[in-house]
Short mmCIF file of C-alpha atoms and ligand atoms in Angstrom, two decimals:
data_model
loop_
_atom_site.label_atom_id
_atom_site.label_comp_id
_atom_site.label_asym_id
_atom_site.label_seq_id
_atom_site.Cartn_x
_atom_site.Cartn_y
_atom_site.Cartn_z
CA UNK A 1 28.07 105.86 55.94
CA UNK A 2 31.62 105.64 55.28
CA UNK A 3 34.39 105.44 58.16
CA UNK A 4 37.98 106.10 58.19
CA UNK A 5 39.98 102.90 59.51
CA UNK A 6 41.05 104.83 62.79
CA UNK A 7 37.33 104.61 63.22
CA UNK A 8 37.02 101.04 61.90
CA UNK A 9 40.07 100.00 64.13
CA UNK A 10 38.29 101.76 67.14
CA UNK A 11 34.87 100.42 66.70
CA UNK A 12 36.58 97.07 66.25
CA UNK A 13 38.54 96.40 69.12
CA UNK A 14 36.57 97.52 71.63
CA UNK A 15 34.04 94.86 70.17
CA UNK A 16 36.69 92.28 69.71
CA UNK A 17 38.04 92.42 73.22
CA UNK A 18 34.49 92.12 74.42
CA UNK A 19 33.83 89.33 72.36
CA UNK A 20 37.01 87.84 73.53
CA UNK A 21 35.82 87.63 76.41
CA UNK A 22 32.51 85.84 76.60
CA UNK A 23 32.19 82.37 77.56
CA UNK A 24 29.22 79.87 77.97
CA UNK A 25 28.16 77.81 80.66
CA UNK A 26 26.16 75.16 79.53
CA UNK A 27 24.02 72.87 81.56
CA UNK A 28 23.76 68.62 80.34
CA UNK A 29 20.67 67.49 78.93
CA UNK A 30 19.24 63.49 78.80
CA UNK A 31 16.74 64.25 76.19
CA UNK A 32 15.91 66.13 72.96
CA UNK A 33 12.61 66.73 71.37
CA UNK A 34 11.39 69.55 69.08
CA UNK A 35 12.83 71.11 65.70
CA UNK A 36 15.60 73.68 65.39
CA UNK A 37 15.82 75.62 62.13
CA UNK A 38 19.16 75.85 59.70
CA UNK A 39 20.16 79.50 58.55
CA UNK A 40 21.86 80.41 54.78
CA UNK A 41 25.23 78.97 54.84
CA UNK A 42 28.50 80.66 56.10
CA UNK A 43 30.55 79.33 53.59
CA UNK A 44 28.01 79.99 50.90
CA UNK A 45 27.34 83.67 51.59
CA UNK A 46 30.98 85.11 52.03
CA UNK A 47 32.01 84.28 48.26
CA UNK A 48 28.71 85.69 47.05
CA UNK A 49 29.12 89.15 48.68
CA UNK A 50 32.41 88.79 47.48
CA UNK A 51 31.12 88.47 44.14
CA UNK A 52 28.97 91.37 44.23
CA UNK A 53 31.99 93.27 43.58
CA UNK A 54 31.78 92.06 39.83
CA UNK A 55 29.11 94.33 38.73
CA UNK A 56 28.00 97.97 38.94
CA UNK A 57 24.18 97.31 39.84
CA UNK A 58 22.94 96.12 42.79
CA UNK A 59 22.35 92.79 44.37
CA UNK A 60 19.80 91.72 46.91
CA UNK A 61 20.88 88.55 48.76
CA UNK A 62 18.51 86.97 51.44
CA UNK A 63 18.89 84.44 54.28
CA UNK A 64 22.03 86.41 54.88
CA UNK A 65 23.32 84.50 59.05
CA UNK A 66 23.93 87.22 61.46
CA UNK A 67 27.52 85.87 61.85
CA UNK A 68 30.92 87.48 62.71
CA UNK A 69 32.56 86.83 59.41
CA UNK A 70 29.78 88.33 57.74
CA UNK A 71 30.31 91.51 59.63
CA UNK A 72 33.73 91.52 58.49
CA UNK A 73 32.95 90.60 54.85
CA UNK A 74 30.66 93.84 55.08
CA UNK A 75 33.47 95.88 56.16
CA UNK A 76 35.91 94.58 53.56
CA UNK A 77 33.90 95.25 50.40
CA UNK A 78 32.81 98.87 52.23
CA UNK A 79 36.15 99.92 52.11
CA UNK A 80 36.38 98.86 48.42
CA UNK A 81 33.59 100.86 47.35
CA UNK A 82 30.28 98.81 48.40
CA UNK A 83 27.04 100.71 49.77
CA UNK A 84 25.73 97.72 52.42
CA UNK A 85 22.30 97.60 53.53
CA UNK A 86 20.62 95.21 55.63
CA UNK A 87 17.39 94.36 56.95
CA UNK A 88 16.87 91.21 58.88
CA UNK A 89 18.92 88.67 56.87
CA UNK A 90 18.61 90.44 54.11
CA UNK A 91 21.08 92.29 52.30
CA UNK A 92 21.45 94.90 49.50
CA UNK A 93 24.79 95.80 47.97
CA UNK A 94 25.80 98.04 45.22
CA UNK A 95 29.28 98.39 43.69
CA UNK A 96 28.47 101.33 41.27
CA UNK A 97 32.59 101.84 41.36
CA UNK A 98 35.44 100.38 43.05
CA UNK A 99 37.32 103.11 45.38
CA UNK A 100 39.82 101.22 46.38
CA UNK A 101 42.13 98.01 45.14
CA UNK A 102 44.17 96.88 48.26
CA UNK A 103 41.72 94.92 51.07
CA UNK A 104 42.50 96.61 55.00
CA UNK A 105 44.77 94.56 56.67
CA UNK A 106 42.81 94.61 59.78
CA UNK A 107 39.95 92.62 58.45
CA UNK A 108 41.69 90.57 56.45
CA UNK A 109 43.92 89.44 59.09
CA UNK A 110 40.79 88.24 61.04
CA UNK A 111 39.22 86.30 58.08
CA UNK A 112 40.74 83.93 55.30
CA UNK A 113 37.63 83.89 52.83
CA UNK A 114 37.77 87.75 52.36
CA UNK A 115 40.89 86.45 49.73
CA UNK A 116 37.46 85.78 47.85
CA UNK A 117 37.53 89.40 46.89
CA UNK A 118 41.25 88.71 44.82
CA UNK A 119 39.17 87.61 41.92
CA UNK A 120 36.49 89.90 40.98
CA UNK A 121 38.59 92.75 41.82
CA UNK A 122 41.56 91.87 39.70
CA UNK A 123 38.77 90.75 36.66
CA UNK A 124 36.52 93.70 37.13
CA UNK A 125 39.87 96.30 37.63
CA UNK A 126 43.07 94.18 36.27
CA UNK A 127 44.70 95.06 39.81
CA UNK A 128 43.79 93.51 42.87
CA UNK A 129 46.10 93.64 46.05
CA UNK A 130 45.05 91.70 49.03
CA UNK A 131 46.87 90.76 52.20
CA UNK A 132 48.56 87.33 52.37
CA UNK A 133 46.20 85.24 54.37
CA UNK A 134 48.30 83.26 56.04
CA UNK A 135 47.88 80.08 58.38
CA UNK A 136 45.14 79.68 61.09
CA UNK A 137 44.27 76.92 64.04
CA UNK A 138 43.83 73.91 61.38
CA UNK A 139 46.56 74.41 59.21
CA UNK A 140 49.00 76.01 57.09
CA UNK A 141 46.39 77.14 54.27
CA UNK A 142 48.78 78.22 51.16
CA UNK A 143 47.46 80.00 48.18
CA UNK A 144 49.68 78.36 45.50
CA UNK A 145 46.46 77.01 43.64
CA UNK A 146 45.16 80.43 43.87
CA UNK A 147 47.73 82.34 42.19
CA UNK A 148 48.45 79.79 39.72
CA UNK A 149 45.43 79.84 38.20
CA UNK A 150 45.48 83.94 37.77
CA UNK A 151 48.86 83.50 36.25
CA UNK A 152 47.22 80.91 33.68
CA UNK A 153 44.64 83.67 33.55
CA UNK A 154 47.11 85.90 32.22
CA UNK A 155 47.92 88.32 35.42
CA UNK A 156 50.94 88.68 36.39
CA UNK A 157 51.56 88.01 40.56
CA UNK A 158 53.86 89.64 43.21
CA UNK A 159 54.18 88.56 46.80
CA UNK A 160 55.94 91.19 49.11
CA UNK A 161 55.40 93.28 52.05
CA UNK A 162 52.98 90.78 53.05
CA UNK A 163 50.45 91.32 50.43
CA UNK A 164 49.78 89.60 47.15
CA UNK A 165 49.36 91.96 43.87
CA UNK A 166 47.52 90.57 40.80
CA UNK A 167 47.58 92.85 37.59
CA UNK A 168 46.30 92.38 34.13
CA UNK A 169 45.60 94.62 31.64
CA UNK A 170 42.54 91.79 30.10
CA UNK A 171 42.68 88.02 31.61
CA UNK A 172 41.99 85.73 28.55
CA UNK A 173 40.58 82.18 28.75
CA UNK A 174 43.16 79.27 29.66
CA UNK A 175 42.52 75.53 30.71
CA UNK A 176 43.56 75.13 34.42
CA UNK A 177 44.30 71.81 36.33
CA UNK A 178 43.98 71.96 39.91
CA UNK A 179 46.47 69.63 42.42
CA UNK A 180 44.03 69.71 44.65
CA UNK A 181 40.24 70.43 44.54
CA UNK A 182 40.77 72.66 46.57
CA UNK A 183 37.27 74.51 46.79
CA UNK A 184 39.03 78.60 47.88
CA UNK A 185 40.73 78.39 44.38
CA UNK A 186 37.48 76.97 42.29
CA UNK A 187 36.01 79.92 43.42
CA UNK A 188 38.61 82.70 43.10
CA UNK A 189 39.76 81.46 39.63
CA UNK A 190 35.43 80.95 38.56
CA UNK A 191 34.80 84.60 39.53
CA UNK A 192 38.39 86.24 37.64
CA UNK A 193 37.31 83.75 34.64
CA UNK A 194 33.77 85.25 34.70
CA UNK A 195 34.65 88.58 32.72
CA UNK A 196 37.75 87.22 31.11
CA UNK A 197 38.64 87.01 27.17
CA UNK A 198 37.63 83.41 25.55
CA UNK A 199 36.71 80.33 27.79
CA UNK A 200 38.81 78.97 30.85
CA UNK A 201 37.68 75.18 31.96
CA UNK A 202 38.66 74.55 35.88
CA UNK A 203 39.82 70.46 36.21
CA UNK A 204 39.81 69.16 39.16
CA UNK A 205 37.80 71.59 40.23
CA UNK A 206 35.97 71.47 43.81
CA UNK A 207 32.44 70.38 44.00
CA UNK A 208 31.44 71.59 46.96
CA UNK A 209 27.40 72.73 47.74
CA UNK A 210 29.09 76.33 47.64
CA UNK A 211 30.73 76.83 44.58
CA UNK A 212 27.69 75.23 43.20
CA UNK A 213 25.51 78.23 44.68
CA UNK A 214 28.36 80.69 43.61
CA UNK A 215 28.14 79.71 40.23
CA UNK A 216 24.16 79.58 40.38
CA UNK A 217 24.80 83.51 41.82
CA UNK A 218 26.72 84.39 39.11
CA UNK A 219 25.17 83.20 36.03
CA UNK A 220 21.93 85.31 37.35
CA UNK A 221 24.65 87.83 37.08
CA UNK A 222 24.94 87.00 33.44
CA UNK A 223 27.84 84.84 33.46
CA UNK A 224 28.26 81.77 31.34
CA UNK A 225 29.47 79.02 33.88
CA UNK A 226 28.55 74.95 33.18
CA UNK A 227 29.55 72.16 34.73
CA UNK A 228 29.76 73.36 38.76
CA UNK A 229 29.39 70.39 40.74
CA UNK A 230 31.69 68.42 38.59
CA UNK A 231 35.11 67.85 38.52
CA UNK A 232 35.44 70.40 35.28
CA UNK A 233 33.81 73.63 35.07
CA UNK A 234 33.67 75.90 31.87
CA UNK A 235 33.62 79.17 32.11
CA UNK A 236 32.81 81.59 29.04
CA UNK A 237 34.08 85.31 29.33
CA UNK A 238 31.61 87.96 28.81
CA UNK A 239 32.07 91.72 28.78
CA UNK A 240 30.03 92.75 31.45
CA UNK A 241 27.16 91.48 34.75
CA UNK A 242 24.44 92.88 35.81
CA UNK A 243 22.87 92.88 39.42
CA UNK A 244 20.98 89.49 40.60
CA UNK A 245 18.45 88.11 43.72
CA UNK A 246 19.18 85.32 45.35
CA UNK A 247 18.59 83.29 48.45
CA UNK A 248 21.80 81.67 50.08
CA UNK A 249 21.59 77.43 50.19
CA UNK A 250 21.25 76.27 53.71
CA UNK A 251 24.18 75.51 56.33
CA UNK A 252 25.04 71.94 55.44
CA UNK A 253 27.66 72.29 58.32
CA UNK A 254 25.09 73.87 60.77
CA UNK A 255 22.72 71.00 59.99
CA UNK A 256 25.35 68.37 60.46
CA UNK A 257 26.54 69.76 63.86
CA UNK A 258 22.40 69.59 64.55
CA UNK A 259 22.17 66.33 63.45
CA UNK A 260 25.15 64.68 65.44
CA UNK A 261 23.64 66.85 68.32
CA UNK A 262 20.40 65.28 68.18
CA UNK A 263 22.15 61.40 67.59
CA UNK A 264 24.05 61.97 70.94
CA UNK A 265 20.92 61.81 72.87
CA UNK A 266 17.52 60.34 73.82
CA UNK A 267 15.70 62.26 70.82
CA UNK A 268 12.71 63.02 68.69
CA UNK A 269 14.22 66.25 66.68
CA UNK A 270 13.28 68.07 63.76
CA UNK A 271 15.75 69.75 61.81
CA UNK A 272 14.58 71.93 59.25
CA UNK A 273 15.74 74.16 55.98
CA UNK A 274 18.22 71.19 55.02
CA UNK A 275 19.28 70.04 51.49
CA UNK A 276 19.38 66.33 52.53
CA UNK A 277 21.55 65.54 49.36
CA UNK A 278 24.59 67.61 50.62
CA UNK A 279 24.54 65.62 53.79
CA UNK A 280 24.80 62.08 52.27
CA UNK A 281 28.44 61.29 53.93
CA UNK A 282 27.22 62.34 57.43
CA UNK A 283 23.76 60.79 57.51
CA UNK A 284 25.25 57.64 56.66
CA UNK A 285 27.71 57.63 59.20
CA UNK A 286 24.87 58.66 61.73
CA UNK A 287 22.86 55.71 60.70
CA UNK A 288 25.88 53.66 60.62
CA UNK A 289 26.17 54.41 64.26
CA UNK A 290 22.11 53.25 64.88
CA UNK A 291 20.81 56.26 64.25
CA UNK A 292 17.25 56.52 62.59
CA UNK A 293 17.65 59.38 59.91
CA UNK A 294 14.66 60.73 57.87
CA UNK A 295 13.84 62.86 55.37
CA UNK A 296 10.70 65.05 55.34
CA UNK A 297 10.64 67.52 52.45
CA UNK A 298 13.26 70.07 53.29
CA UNK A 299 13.37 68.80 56.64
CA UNK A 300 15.50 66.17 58.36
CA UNK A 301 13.99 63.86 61.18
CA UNK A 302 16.64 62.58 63.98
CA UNK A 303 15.44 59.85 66.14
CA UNK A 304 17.77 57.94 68.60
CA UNK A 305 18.40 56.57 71.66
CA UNK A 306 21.87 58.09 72.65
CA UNK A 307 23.46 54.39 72.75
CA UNK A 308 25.55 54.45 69.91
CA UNK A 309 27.78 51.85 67.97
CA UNK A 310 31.47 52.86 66.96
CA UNK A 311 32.89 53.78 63.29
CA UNK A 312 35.97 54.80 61.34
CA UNK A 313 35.64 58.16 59.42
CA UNK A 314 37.77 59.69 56.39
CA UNK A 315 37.61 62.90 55.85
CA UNK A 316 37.67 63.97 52.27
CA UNK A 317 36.58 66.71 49.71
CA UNK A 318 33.20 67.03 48.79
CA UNK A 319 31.03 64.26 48.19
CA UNK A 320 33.30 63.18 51.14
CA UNK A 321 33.21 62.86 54.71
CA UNK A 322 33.37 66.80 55.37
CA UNK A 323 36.35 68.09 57.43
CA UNK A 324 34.25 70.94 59.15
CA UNK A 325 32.05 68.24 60.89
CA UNK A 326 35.32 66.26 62.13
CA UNK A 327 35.35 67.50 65.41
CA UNK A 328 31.70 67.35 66.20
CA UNK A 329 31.69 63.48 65.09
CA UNK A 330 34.65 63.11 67.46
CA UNK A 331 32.38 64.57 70.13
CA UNK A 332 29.71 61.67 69.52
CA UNK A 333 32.35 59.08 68.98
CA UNK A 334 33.81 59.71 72.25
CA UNK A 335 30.82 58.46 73.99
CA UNK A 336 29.97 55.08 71.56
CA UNK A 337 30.26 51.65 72.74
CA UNK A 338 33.57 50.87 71.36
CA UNK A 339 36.58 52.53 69.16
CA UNK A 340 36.73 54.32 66.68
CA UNK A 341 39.21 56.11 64.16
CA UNK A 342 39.03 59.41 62.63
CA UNK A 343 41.50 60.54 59.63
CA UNK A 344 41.88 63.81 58.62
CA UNK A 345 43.40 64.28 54.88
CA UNK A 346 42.26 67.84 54.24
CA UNK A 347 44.01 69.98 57.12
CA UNK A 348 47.58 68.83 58.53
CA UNK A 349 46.31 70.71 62.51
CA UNK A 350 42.96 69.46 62.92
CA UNK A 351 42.96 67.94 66.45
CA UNK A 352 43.36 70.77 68.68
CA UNK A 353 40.40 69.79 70.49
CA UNK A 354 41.25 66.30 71.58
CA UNK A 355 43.28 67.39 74.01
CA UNK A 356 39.89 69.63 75.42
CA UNK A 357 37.38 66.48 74.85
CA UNK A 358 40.11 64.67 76.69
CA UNK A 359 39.77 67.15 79.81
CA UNK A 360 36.29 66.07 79.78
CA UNK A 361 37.37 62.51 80.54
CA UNK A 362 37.31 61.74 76.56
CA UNK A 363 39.96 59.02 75.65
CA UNK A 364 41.30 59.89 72.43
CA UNK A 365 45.14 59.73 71.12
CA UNK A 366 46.33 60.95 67.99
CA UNK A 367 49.27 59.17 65.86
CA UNK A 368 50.01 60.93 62.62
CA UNK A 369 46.65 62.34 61.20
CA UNK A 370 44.88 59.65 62.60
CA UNK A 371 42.31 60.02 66.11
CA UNK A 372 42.30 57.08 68.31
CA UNK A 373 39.20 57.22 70.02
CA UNK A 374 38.23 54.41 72.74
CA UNK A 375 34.53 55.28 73.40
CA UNK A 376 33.14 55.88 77.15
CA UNK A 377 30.56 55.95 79.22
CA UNK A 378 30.33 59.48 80.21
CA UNK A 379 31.84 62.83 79.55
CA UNK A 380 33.00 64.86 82.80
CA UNK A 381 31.90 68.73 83.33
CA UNK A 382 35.03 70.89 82.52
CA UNK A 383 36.43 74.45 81.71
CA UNK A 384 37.55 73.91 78.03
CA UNK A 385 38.39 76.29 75.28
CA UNK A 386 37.90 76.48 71.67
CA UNK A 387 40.65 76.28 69.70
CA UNK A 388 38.59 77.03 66.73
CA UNK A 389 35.06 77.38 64.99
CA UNK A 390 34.38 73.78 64.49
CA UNK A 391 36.14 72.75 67.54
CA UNK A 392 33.93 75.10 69.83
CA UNK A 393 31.20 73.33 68.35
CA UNK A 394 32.07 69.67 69.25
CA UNK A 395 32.76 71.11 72.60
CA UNK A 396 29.24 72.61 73.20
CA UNK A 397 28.01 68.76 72.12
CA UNK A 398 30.29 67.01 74.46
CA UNK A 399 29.14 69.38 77.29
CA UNK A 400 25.31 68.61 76.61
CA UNK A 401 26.33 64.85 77.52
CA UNK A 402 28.44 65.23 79.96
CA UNK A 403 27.67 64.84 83.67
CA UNK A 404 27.71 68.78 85.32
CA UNK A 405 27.99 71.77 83.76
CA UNK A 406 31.09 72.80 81.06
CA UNK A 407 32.24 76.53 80.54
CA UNK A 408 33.27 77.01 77.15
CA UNK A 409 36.02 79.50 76.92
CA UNK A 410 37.07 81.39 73.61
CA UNK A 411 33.29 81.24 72.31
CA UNK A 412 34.68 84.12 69.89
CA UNK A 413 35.42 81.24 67.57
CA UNK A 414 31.84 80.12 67.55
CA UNK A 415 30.45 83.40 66.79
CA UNK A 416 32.02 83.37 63.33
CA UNK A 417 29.84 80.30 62.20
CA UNK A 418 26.67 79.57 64.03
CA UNK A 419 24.11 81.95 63.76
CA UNK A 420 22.08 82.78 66.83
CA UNK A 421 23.18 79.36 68.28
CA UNK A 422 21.97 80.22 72.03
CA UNK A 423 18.60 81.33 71.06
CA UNK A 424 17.53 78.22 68.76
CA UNK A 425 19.59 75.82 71.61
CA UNK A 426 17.13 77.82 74.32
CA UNK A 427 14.06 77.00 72.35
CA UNK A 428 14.56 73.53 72.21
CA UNK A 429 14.92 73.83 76.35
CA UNK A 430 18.94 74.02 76.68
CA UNK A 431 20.24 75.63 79.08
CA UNK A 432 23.30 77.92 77.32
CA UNK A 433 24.30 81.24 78.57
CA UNK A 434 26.75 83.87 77.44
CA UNK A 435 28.97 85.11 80.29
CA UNK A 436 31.09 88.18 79.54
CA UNK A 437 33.52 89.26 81.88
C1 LIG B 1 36.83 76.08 52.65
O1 LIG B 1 38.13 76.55 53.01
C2 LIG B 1 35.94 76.33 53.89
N1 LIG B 1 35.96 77.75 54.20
C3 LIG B 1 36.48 75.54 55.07
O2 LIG B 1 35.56 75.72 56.16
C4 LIG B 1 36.51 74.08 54.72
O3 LIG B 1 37.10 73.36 55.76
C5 LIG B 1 37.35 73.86 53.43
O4 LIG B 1 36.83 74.67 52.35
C6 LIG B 1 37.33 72.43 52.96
O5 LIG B 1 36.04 71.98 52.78
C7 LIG B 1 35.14 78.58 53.51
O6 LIG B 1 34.41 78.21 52.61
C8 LIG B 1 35.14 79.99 53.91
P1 LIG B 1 40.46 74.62 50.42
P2 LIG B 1 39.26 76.77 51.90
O7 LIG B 1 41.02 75.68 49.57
O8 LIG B 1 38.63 77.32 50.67
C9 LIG B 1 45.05 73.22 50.58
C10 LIG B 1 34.86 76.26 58.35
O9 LIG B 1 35.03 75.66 59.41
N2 LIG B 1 45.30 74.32 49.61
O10 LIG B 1 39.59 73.60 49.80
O11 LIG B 1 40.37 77.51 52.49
C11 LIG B 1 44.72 73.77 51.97
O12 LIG B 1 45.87 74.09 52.68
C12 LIG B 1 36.03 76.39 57.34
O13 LIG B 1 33.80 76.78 58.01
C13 LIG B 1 46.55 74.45 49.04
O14 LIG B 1 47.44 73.66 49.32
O15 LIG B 1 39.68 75.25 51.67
C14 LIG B 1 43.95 72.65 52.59
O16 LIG B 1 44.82 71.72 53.15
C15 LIG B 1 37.31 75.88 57.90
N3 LIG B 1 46.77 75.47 48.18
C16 LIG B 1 43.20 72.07 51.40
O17 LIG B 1 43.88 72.51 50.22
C17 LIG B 1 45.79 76.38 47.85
O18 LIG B 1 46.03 77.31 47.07
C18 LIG B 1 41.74 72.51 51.34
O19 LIG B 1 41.68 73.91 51.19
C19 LIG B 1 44.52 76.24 48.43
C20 LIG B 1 44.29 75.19 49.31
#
């Protein structure tokens, strides 16, 4: 069922100012036992759907998260042409033609990742015209890697009127050096480079979990793609790809915020559907801090008393420190016996919740893109917003420690990234609730 964008637009806001409105109250806890389960990754499935744009036969994706972004990501590649079904968290899509080139401003505006879609649509179409992006909460977020490597790709690339335009009658092969592993471009220039003349190698490239599972995705698609998880991936053109199944890899990011959840506290928790290798950094931080960490198959164990030690974190790209659980460490870190310091190297705005952790008593300072963070006793009930996705989650942590109950304002943020948070936090006995004005 198609709809027109008036419709779109309609449907949309009238969700989005709901949604803007919801809060949660959440109620402290002083003890954690039981398992909570990880869904398919956020940042894993948006590139993949994205992807399914290269080829004219279907693809059936499962362990799709009931997430926000994912709802937009359905709209964008509707409007290019897509048929979307879905059935639980699974998903069908089939791009037997692309209708359109340009991606609606409306969605795109709400969503960086759906520049995913510049890619296949310039290789599969040799135009592809997407909205500029633009900044967001953490930072200023260029594109420069981005369009560089479609240029070395052969296309040629005009900004204006707020959109970026891609053509190219055939991209051939070229060897591309990135600045700055940046994992958006690795993925963008892997999935133009997929039907492309010759063979394009990626340096530098990122190594993230993700473009790992995108390039997994896409040689079931046919492609020819070596060396993801490296720091050089080859890439050999082929003429066409064909449909594909696949499962999305867990929510490293999900499982981390679980993780530093369960180390805040007096628990015995279970967290399961983890790839304990992509968690490395943050497990041994955790244990760093006295936490006992094990692993049980596919399953992660969390056992700890709550009384933690203090440590210095760097954020950095993947095998690194991850950015996206930043703000949830901080969360811990602000209630350790001692201080800490947390440096962010990946985004230039990534402390917008210190000054919210720090309305829950929290007693952090920041000095260049460095957190100063003096750890307490205990965290204070407040009404605190979230500034962000990640930040709304290291928000919902502090208020399970702290003494009364928090309202979380702005949950909107949270929506995009943590699938059916309330109900798996309600089965392990937390006390969340969704208030909408
Ligand atoms: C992905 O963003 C994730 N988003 C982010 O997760 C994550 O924080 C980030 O990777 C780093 O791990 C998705 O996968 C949808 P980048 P992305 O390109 O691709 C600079 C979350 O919370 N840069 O690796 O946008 C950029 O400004 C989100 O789930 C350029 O300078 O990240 C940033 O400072 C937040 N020029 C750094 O590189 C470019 O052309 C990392 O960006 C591209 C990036």
């Amino acid at each position: 069922m198609f709809y027109s964008n008036k419709q779109y637009g309609i449907i949309l806001s009238k969700k989005k100012k709901e949604a803007n409105l919801a809060k949660y109250l959440i109620e402290p806890i002083n003890k954690l036992r039981g398992e909570i389960t990880v869904s398919g990754a956020k940042n894993g499935v948006l590139p993949i759907m994205a992807a399914t744009l290269l080829s004219t036969e279907p693809c059936i994706i499962h362990d799709v998260p009931s997430l926000k972004d994912v709802s937009v990501m359905v709209e964008i590649i509707r409007v290019l042409g897509a048929k979307v079904e879905r059935k639980g968290s699974d998903m069908r899509v089939e791009v037997d033609e692309i209708k359109r080139t340009e991606a609606p401003y409306e969605y795109v505006s709400q969503m960086r990742s759906s520049f995913d879609v510049m890619g296949p649509l310039l290789t599969r179409t040799g135009v592809a015209r997407v909205p500029l992006p633009g900044g967001c909460a953490i930072g200023e977020r260029p594109i420069d890697l981005h369009i560089k490597g479609f240029k070395a790709l052969g296309a040629t690339v005009e900004i204006g009127h707020g959109f970026v335009e891609a053509r190219a009658e055939k991209l051939v092969g070229a060897s591309i050096y990135l600045d700055f592993p940046s994992v958006g471009a690795t993925k963008n220039i892997m999935m133009a480079a997929t039907m492309a003349e010759g063979v394009t190698t990626i340096e530098n490239a990122a190594k993230e979990p993700e473009v790992v599972d995108l390039a997994i995705f896409l040689n079931k698609m046919g492609a020819k793609i070596s060396g993801s998880g490296t720091d050089t991936i080859r890439i050999t053109g082929v003429e066409k790809l064909t449909g594909c199944e696949h499962t999305v890899l867990p929510d490293r990011i999900e499982a981390g915020t679980f993780l530093i959840m369960g180390a805040m506290h007096d628990s015995d928790l279970l967290v399961k559907n983890v790839v304990p290798s992509h968690l490395k950094p943050v497990i041994a931080k955790l244990i760093e801090c006295g936490v006992d960490i094990t692993e049980e198959g596919d399953d992660l164990r969390v056992v700890s008393s709550g009384k933690l030690k203090a440590v210095d974190i760097t954020t950095l790209p993947y095998p690194g420190f991850p950015t996206d659980l930043q703000a949830p460490f901080m969360a811990l870190l602000s209630k350790v016996n001692g201080n800490s310091t947390i440096m962010e190297t990946i985004f230039e705005n990534r402390f917008a919740h210190v000054s919210e952790l720090n309305r829950m008593g929290a007693k952090i300072k920041i000095e260049g893109h460095s957190a100063l963070i003096q750890g307490i006793e205990n965290l204070q009930s407040a009404d605190v917003k979230a500034t962000d996705l990640r930040a709304g989650a290291a928000l919902i942590l502090a208020a399970l420690s702290a003494e009364g109950a928090t309202t979380v304002h702005d949950i909107y943020h949270i929506d995009r990234g943590y699938n059916k948070l309330e109900e798996k936090l309600g089965n392990l006995g937390i006390h969340i609730t969704r208030i909408i004005e």
